[in-house]
């Protein structure tokens, strides 16, 4: 048990150290690239059926929080569309979800993970459209 506690303490300290660049306003793009280099990016855009429904949004966000517990996910970001008057910006989606994996194999495991399948089954009735962009 003592070894497990030490491991958890060291892991937490390491995560704190690793996350410092993300929290600093002085983080440069080149520092971020080091973290994401050679990673598999899975970016999903959702258009909810009722994007103005507070209940639907809360329920969907609950589902996303469940989804990000899948162990293969290295980093993730959940966001909402930002309205823009720029022609090159597509702000028509409701939610953006990005998951970063160490490899395509990890992403493949994520696709068949019971939590991912549960997310689709339990929350799939909330969206009318989904677009996925995957990149290395």
CSV table of N, CA and C in Angstrom, one decimal:
chain,number,residue,atom,x,y,z
A,1,UNK,N,0.8,-1.2,0.0
A,1,UNK,CA,0.0,0.0,0.0
A,1,UNK,C,0.9,1.3,0.0
A,2,UNK,N,2.0,1.2,0.7
A,2,UNK,CA,2.9,2.3,0.8
A,2,UNK,C,3.4,2.6,-0.6
A,3,UNK,N,3.8,1.6,-1.3
A,3,UNK,CA,4.3,1.8,-2.7
A,3,UNK,C,3.3,2.5,-3.6
A,4,UNK,N,2.1,2.1,-3.4
A,4,UNK,CA,1.0,2.7,-4.2
A,4,UNK,C,0.8,4.1,-3.9
A,5,UNK,N,0.8,4.5,-2.6
A,5,UNK,CA,0.7,5.9,-2.2
A,5,UNK,C,1.9,6.7,-2.8
A,6,UNK,N,3.1,6.2,-2.7
A,6,UNK,CA,4.2,6.9,-3.2
A,6,UNK,C,4.1,7.1,-4.7
A,7,UNK,N,3.7,6.0,-5.4
A,7,UNK,CA,3.5,6.1,-6.9
A,7,UNK,C,2.4,7.2,-7.2
A,8,UNK,N,1.3,7.2,-6.5
A,8,UNK,CA,0.3,8.2,-6.7
A,8,UNK,C,0.8,9.6,-6.4
A,9,UNK,N,1.6,9.8,-5.4
A,9,UNK,CA,2.1,11.1,-5.0
A,9,UNK,C,3.1,11.6,-6.1
A,10,UNK,N,3.9,10.7,-6.6
A,10,UNK,CA,4.9,11.0,-7.7
A,10,UNK,C,4.2,11.3,-9.0
A,11,UNK,N,3.1,10.5,-9.2
A,11,UNK,CA,2.3,10.7,-10.5
A,11,UNK,C,1.7,12.1,-10.4
A,12,UNK,N,1.1,12.4,-9.3
A,12,UNK,CA,0.4,13.7,-9.2
A,12,UNK,C,1.4,14.9,-9.3
A,13,UNK,N,2.5,14.7,-8.7
A,13,UNK,CA,3.5,15.8,-8.8
A,13,UNK,C,4.0,15.9,-10.2
A,14,UNK,N,4.2,14.8,-10.9
A,14,UNK,CA,4.6,14.8,-12.3
A,14,UNK,C,3.6,15.5,-13.2
A,15,UNK,N,2.3,15.1,-12.9
A,15,UNK,CA,1.2,15.7,-13.7
A,15,UNK,C,1.2,17.2,-13.5
A,16,UNK,N,1.4,17.7,-12.3
A,16,UNK,CA,1.4,19.1,-12.0
A,16,UNK,C,2.6,19.8,-12.7
A,17,UNK,N,3.7,19.1,-12.8
A,17,UNK,CA,4.9,19.7,-13.5
A,17,UNK,C,4.6,19.8,-15.0
A,18,UNK,N,4.0,18.7,-15.5
A,18,UNK,CA,3.8,18.6,-17.0
A,18,UNK,C,2.7,19.7,-17.3
A,19,UNK,N,1.7,19.9,-16.5
A,19,UNK,CA,0.6,20.8,-16.8
A,19,UNK,C,1.0,22.3,-16.7
A,20,UNK,N,2.1,22.6,-16.0
A,20,UNK,CA,2.5,24.0,-15.9
A,20,UNK,C,2.5,24.8,-17.2
A,21,UNK,N,3.1,24.3,-18.2
A,21,UNK,CA,3.1,25.0,-19.5
A,21,UNK,C,1.7,25.4,-20.0
A,22,UNK,N,0.8,24.5,-19.7
A,22,UNK,CA,-0.6,24.8,-20.2
A,22,UNK,C,-1.2,25.9,-19.4
A,23,UNK,N,-0.8,26.1,-18.1
A,23,UNK,CA,-1.4,27.1,-17.3
A,23,UNK,C,-0.7,28.4,-17.4
A,24,UNK,N,0.5,28.5,-18.0
A,24,UNK,CA,1.2,29.7,-18.1
A,24,UNK,C,0.8,30.5,-19.3
A,25,UNK,N,0.6,31.8,-19.2
A,25,UNK,CA,0.3,32.6,-20.3
A,25,UNK,C,1.5,32.8,-21.2
A,26,UNK,N,2.7,32.4,-20.8
A,26,UNK,CA,3.9,32.5,-21.6
A,26,UNK,C,4.2,31.3,-22.4
A,27,UNK,N,3.3,30.3,-22.4
A,27,UNK,CA,3.6,29.1,-23.2
A,27,UNK,C,3.6,29.4,-24.7
A,28,UNK,N,4.6,29.0,-25.4
A,28,UNK,CA,4.7,29.2,-26.8
A,28,UNK,C,4.1,28.0,-27.6
A,29,UNK,N,3.8,28.3,-28.8
A,29,UNK,CA,3.3,27.2,-29.7
A,29,UNK,C,4.3,26.1,-29.8
A,30,UNK,N,5.6,26.4,-29.9
A,30,UNK,CA,6.6,25.4,-30.1
A,30,UNK,C,6.6,24.4,-28.8
A,31,UNK,N,6.3,25.0,-27.7
A,31,UNK,CA,6.3,24.1,-26.5
A,31,UNK,C,5.1,23.2,-26.5
A,32,UNK,N,4.0,23.6,-27.0
A,32,UNK,CA,2.8,22.8,-27.1
A,32,UNK,C,3.0,21.7,-28.1
A,33,UNK,N,3.7,22.0,-29.2
A,33,UNK,CA,4.0,21.0,-30.3
A,33,UNK,C,4.7,19.8,-29.7
A,34,UNK,N,5.6,20.1,-28.8
A,34,UNK,CA,6.4,19.0,-28.2
A,34,UNK,C,5.5,18.0,-27.5
A,35,UNK,N,4.4,18.5,-26.8
A,35,UNK,CA,3.5,17.7,-26.1
A,35,UNK,C,2.6,16.8,-27.1
A,36,UNK,N,2.2,17.5,-28.2
A,36,UNK,CA,1.3,16.8,-29.2
A,36,UNK,C,2.0,16.1,-30.3
A,37,UNK,N,3.3,16.3,-30.4
A,37,UNK,CA,4.1,15.7,-31.5
A,37,UNK,C,3.9,14.2,-31.5
A,38,UNK,N,3.7,13.6,-32.7
A,38,UNK,CA,3.6,12.1,-32.9
A,38,UNK,C,2.3,11.6,-32.1
A,39,UNK,N,1.3,12.4,-31.9
A,39,UNK,CA,0.1,12.0,-31.3
A,39,UNK,C,-1.0,11.9,-32.3
A,40,UNK,N,-2.0,11.1,-32.0
A,40,UNK,CA,-3.1,10.9,-32.9
A,40,UNK,C,-4.3,11.8,-32.3
A,41,UNK,N,-4.7,12.7,-33.2
A,41,UNK,CA,-5.8,13.7,-32.8
A,41,UNK,C,-7.1,13.2,-33.3
A,42,UNK,N,-8.1,13.2,-32.5
A,42,UNK,CA,-9.5,12.8,-32.8
A,42,UNK,C,-10.3,14.0,-32.5
A,43,UNK,N,-10.8,14.8,-33.5
A,43,UNK,CA,-11.6,16.0,-33.3
A,43,UNK,C,-13.0,15.7,-33.8
A,44,UNK,N,-14.0,15.9,-32.9
A,44,UNK,CA,-15.4,15.6,-33.3
A,44,UNK,C,-16.2,16.9,-33.1
A,45,UNK,N,-17.0,17.2,-34.1
A,45,UNK,CA,-17.9,18.3,-34.0
A,45,UNK,C,-19.4,17.8,-33.9
A,46,UNK,N,-20.2,18.3,-33.0
A,46,UNK,CA,-21.5,17.9,-32.8
A,46,UNK,C,-22.5,19.1,-33.0
A,47,UNK,N,-23.5,18.8,-33.7
A,47,UNK,CA,-24.7,19.7,-33.8
A,47,UNK,C,-25.8,19.1,-33.1
A,48,UNK,N,-26.2,19.7,-32.0
A,48,UNK,CA,-27.3,19.2,-31.2
A,48,UNK,C,-28.6,19.5,-31.8
A,49,UNK,N,-29.6,18.7,-31.6
A,49,UNK,CA,-31.0,18.9,-32.1
A,49,UNK,C,-31.6,20.1,-31.5
A,50,UNK,N,-31.3,20.3,-30.2
A,50,UNK,CA,-31.8,21.5,-29.5
A,50,UNK,C,-30.7,22.3,-28.8
A,51,UNK,N,-29.9,23.0,-29.6
A,51,UNK,CA,-28.7,23.7,-29.1
A,51,UNK,C,-29.0,24.8,-28.1
A,52,UNK,N,-30.2,25.2,-28.0
A,52,UNK,CA,-30.5,26.3,-27.1
A,52,UNK,C,-31.2,25.8,-25.8
A,53,UNK,N,-31.4,24.5,-25.8
A,53,UNK,CA,-32.0,23.8,-24.6
A,53,UNK,C,-30.9,23.6,-23.5
A,54,UNK,N,-31.1,24.3,-22.4
A,54,UNK,CA,-30.2,24.2,-21.3
A,54,UNK,C,-30.1,22.7,-20.8
A,55,UNK,N,-31.2,22.0,-20.7
A,55,UNK,CA,-31.2,20.7,-20.3
A,55,UNK,C,-30.5,19.7,-21.2
A,56,UNK,N,-30.7,19.9,-22.5
A,56,UNK,CA,-30.0,19.1,-23.5
A,56,UNK,C,-28.5,19.3,-23.4
A,57,UNK,N,-28.1,20.6,-23.3
A,57,UNK,CA,-26.6,20.9,-23.2
A,57,UNK,C,-26.0,20.3,-21.9
A,58,UNK,N,-26.7,20.4,-20.8
A,58,UNK,CA,-26.2,19.8,-19.6
A,58,UNK,C,-26.1,18.3,-19.7
A,59,UNK,N,-27.1,17.7,-20.3
A,59,UNK,CA,-27.0,16.3,-20.4
A,59,UNK,C,-25.9,15.8,-21.3
A,60,UNK,N,-25.7,16.6,-22.4
A,60,UNK,CA,-24.6,16.3,-23.4
A,60,UNK,C,-23.3,16.5,-22.7
A,61,UNK,N,-23.1,17.5,-21.9
A,61,UNK,CA,-21.8,17.8,-21.2
A,61,UNK,C,-21.6,16.7,-20.2
A,62,UNK,N,-22.6,16.2,-19.6
A,62,UNK,CA,-22.5,15.1,-18.7
A,62,UNK,C,-21.9,13.9,-19.4
A,63,UNK,N,-22.4,13.6,-20.6
A,63,UNK,CA,-21.9,12.5,-21.4
A,63,UNK,C,-20.5,12.7,-21.8
A,64,UNK,N,-20.1,13.9,-22.2
A,64,UNK,CA,-18.7,14.2,-22.6
A,64,UNK,C,-17.8,13.9,-21.4
A,65,UNK,N,-18.2,14.3,-20.2
A,65,UNK,CA,-17.4,14.1,-19.0
A,65,UNK,C,-17.2,12.6,-18.7
A,66,UNK,N,-18.2,11.8,-19.0
A,66,UNK,CA,-18.1,10.4,-18.9
A,66,UNK,C,-17.1,9.9,-20.0
A,67,UNK,N,-17.2,10.4,-21.2
A,67,UNK,CA,-16.3,9.9,-22.3
A,67,UNK,C,-14.9,10.1,-22.0
A,68,UNK,N,-14.5,11.2,-21.4
A,68,UNK,CA,-13.1,11.5,-21.2
A,68,UNK,C,-12.4,10.7,-20.1
A,69,UNK,N,-13.2,9.8,-19.5
A,69,UNK,CA,-12.6,9.0,-18.4
A,69,UNK,C,-11.9,7.7,-19.1
A,70,UNK,N,-12.0,7.6,-20.4
A,70,UNK,CA,-11.4,6.4,-21.1
A,70,UNK,C,-9.9,6.6,-20.9
A,71,UNK,N,-9.2,5.5,-20.4
A,71,UNK,CA,-7.8,5.7,-20.1
A,71,UNK,C,-6.9,5.9,-21.3
A,72,UNK,N,-7.3,5.6,-22.5
A,72,UNK,CA,-6.4,5.8,-23.6
A,72,UNK,C,-6.2,7.3,-24.0
A,73,UNK,N,-7.1,8.1,-23.5
A,73,UNK,CA,-7.1,9.5,-23.8
A,73,UNK,C,-6.0,10.2,-23.0
A,74,UNK,N,-5.0,10.8,-23.8
A,74,UNK,CA,-3.9,11.5,-23.1
A,74,UNK,C,-4.2,12.9,-22.7
A,75,UNK,N,-4.9,13.6,-23.6
A,75,UNK,CA,-5.3,15.0,-23.4
A,75,UNK,C,-6.7,15.1,-24.1
A,76,UNK,N,-7.5,16.1,-23.6
A,76,UNK,CA,-8.7,16.4,-24.3
A,76,UNK,C,-9.1,17.8,-24.1
A,77,UNK,N,-10.0,18.3,-25.0
A,77,UNK,CA,-10.6,19.6,-24.9
A,77,UNK,C,-12.1,19.5,-25.3
A,78,UNK,N,-12.9,20.1,-24.5
A,78,UNK,CA,-14.3,20.3,-24.8
A,78,UNK,C,-14.6,21.7,-24.9
A,79,UNK,N,-15.3,22.1,-26.0
A,79,UNK,CA,-15.6,23.5,-26.2
A,79,UNK,C,-16.9,23.7,-26.9
A,80,UNK,N,-17.4,24.9,-26.9
A,80,UNK,CA,-18.6,25.3,-27.6
A,80,UNK,C,-18.2,26.3,-28.8
A,81,UNK,N,-19.0,26.3,-29.8
A,81,UNK,CA,-18.7,27.2,-30.9
A,81,UNK,C,-18.6,28.6,-30.5
A,82,UNK,N,-17.7,29.4,-31.1
A,82,UNK,CA,-17.5,30.8,-30.8
A,82,UNK,C,-18.1,31.5,-32.1
A,83,UNK,N,-19.1,32.4,-31.9
A,83,UNK,CA,-19.6,33.1,-33.0
A,83,UNK,C,-18.6,34.0,-33.6
A,84,UNK,N,-18.6,34.0,-35.0
A,84,UNK,CA,-17.6,34.8,-35.7
A,84,UNK,C,-18.2,35.4,-37.0
A,85,UNK,N,-17.8,36.6,-37.4
A,85,UNK,CA,-18.2,37.1,-38.6
A,85,UNK,C,-17.2,36.9,-39.7
A,86,UNK,N,-16.2,36.1,-39.5
A,86,UNK,CA,-15.2,35.8,-40.5
A,86,UNK,C,-15.7,34.7,-41.4
A,87,UNK,N,-15.5,34.8,-42.7
A,87,UNK,CA,-16.1,33.8,-43.7
A,87,UNK,C,-15.4,32.5,-43.5
A,88,UNK,N,-14.2,32.4,-43.1
A,88,UNK,CA,-13.5,31.1,-43.0
A,88,UNK,C,-13.8,30.3,-41.7
A,89,UNK,N,-14.6,30.9,-40.8
A,89,UNK,CA,-14.9,30.3,-39.5
A,89,UNK,C,-16.3,29.6,-39.6
A,90,UNK,N,-16.3,28.3,-39.4
A,90,UNK,CA,-17.6,27.6,-39.3
A,90,UNK,C,-18.0,27.6,-37.8
A,91,UNK,N,-19.0,28.4,-37.5
A,91,UNK,CA,-19.5,28.4,-36.1
A,91,UNK,C,-20.9,27.8,-36.0
A,92,UNK,N,-21.2,26.9,-36.9
A,92,UNK,CA,-22.5,26.3,-36.9
A,92,UNK,C,-22.7,25.2,-35.9
A,93,UNK,N,-21.6,24.6,-35.5
A,93,UNK,CA,-21.7,23.4,-34.6
A,93,UNK,C,-22.0,23.9,-33.2
A,94,UNK,N,-22.4,22.9,-32.3
A,94,UNK,CA,-22.8,23.2,-30.9
A,94,UNK,C,-21.6,23.0,-30.0
A,95,UNK,N,-21.0,21.8,-30.2
A,95,UNK,CA,-19.9,21.4,-29.3
A,95,UNK,C,-18.7,20.8,-30.2
A,96,UNK,N,-17.5,21.1,-29.7
A,96,UNK,CA,-16.3,20.5,-30.2
A,96,UNK,C,-15.7,19.7,-29.1
A,97,UNK,N,-15.2,18.5,-29.5
A,97,UNK,CA,-14.6,17.6,-28.6
A,97,UNK,C,-13.3,17.1,-29.3
A,98,UNK,N,-12.2,17.3,-28.6
A,98,UNK,CA,-10.9,16.8,-29.2
A,98,UNK,C,-10.3,15.9,-28.1
A,99,UNK,N,-9.9,14.7,-28.6
A,99,UNK,CA,-9.1,13.8,-27.8
A,99,UNK,C,-7.8,13.5,-28.4
A,100,UNK,N,-6.7,13.4,-27.6
A,100,UNK,CA,-5.4,13.2,-28.1
A,100,UNK,C,-5.0,11.8,-27.6
A,101,UNK,N,-4.5,11.0,-28.5
A,101,UNK,CA,-4.0,9.6,-28.1
A,101,UNK,C,-2.5,9.5,-28.5
A,102,UNK,N,-1.9,8.5,-27.8
A,102,UNK,CA,-0.5,8.3,-28.1
A,102,UNK,C,-0.3,7.6,-29.5
A,103,UNK,N,-1.3,6.9,-30.0
A,103,UNK,CA,-1.2,6.1,-31.2
A,103,UNK,C,-2.5,5.9,-31.8
A,104,UNK,N,-2.5,5.4,-33.1
A,104,UNK,CA,-3.8,5.0,-33.7
A,104,UNK,C,-4.3,3.8,-33.0
A,105,UNK,N,-3.5,2.9,-32.5
A,105,UNK,CA,-4.0,1.7,-31.8
A,105,UNK,C,-4.8,2.2,-30.6
A,106,UNK,N,-4.3,3.2,-29.8
A,106,UNK,CA,-5.0,3.7,-28.7
A,106,UNK,C,-6.4,4.2,-29.1
A,107,UNK,N,-6.4,4.9,-30.2
A,107,UNK,CA,-7.7,5.5,-30.7
A,107,UNK,C,-8.6,4.4,-31.2
A,108,UNK,N,-8.1,3.3,-31.8
A,108,UNK,CA,-8.9,2.2,-32.2
A,108,UNK,C,-9.5,1.5,-30.9
A,109,UNK,N,-8.7,1.4,-29.9
A,109,UNK,CA,-9.2,0.8,-28.6
A,109,UNK,C,-10.3,1.7,-28.0
A,110,UNK,N,-10.1,3.0,-28.1
A,110,UNK,CA,-11.1,3.9,-27.6
A,110,UNK,C,-12.4,3.8,-28.3
A,111,UNK,N,-12.4,3.5,-29.6
A,111,UNK,CA,-13.6,3.4,-30.5
A,111,UNK,C,-14.5,2.3,-30.0
A,112,UNK,N,-13.9,1.2,-29.5
A,112,UNK,CA,-14.7,0.0,-29.1
A,112,UNK,C,-14.8,-0.1,-27.5
A,113,UNK,N,-14.3,0.9,-26.8
A,113,UNK,CA,-14.3,0.9,-25.4
A,113,UNK,C,-15.8,1.0,-24.9
A,114,UNK,N,-16.2,0.2,-23.9
A,114,UNK,CA,-17.6,0.2,-23.4
A,114,UNK,C,-18.1,1.6,-23.1
A,115,UNK,N,-17.2,2.5,-22.5
A,115,UNK,CA,-17.7,3.8,-22.2
A,115,UNK,C,-18.0,4.6,-23.4
A,116,UNK,N,-17.2,4.5,-24.5
A,116,UNK,CA,-17.5,5.2,-25.8
A,116,UNK,C,-18.8,4.7,-26.3
A,117,UNK,N,-19.0,3.4,-26.3
A,117,UNK,CA,-20.2,2.8,-26.9
A,117,UNK,C,-21.4,3.2,-26.0
A,118,UNK,N,-21.3,3.3,-24.7
A,118,UNK,CA,-22.3,3.8,-23.8
A,118,UNK,C,-22.7,5.2,-24.1
A,119,UNK,N,-21.6,6.1,-24.4
A,119,UNK,CA,-21.8,7.5,-24.7
A,119,UNK,C,-22.7,7.6,-25.9
A,120,UNK,N,-22.4,6.8,-27.0
A,120,UNK,CA,-23.2,6.9,-28.2
A,120,UNK,C,-24.6,6.4,-28.0
A,121,UNK,N,-24.8,5.3,-27.2
A,121,UNK,CA,-26.1,4.8,-26.9
A,121,UNK,C,-27.0,5.7,-26.1
A,122,UNK,N,-26.4,6.2,-25.0
A,122,UNK,CA,-27.1,7.0,-24.0
A,122,UNK,C,-27.3,8.5,-24.4
A,123,UNK,N,-26.4,9.1,-25.2
A,123,UNK,CA,-26.5,10.5,-25.6
A,123,UNK,C,-26.7,10.8,-27.1
A,124,UNK,N,-26.7,9.7,-27.9
A,124,UNK,CA,-26.8,9.9,-29.3
A,124,UNK,C,-28.1,10.5,-29.8
A,125,UNK,N,-29.1,10.4,-28.9
A,125,UNK,CA,-30.4,11.1,-29.3
A,125,UNK,C,-30.4,12.6,-29.3
A,126,UNK,N,-29.3,13.1,-28.7
A,126,UNK,CA,-29.2,14.6,-28.5
A,126,UNK,C,-28.7,15.3,-29.8
A,127,UNK,N,-27.9,14.6,-30.6
A,127,UNK,CA,-27.3,15.3,-31.8
A,127,UNK,C,-28.0,14.9,-33.1
A,128,UNK,N,-28.0,15.8,-34.0
A,128,UNK,CA,-28.5,15.6,-35.4
A,128,UNK,C,-27.4,15.4,-36.4
A,129,UNK,N,-26.2,15.8,-36.1
A,129,UNK,CA,-25.1,15.7,-37.0
A,129,UNK,C,-23.8,15.6,-36.2
A,130,UNK,N,-22.9,14.8,-36.8
A,130,UNK,CA,-21.5,14.6,-36.2
A,130,UNK,C,-20.5,14.6,-37.4
A,131,UNK,N,-19.5,15.4,-37.2
A,131,UNK,CA,-18.3,15.3,-38.2
A,131,UNK,C,-17.1,15.0,-37.4
A,132,UNK,N,-16.3,14.1,-37.9
A,132,UNK,CA,-15.0,13.7,-37.2
A,132,UNK,C,-13.8,14.0,-38.1
A,133,UNK,N,-12.8,14.6,-37.6
A,133,UNK,CA,-11.5,14.8,-38.3
A,133,UNK,C,-10.4,14.2,-37.4
A,134,UNK,N,-9.7,13.2,-38.0
A,134,UNK,CA,-8.6,12.6,-37.4
A,134,UNK,C,-7.3,13.0,-38.1
A,135,UNK,N,-6.3,13.2,-37.3
A,135,UNK,CA,-5.0,13.6,-37.8
A,135,UNK,C,-3.8,13.0,-37.0
A,136,UNK,N,-2.7,12.9,-37.7
A,136,UNK,CA,-1.5,12.5,-37.0
A,136,UNK,C,-0.6,13.7,-36.9
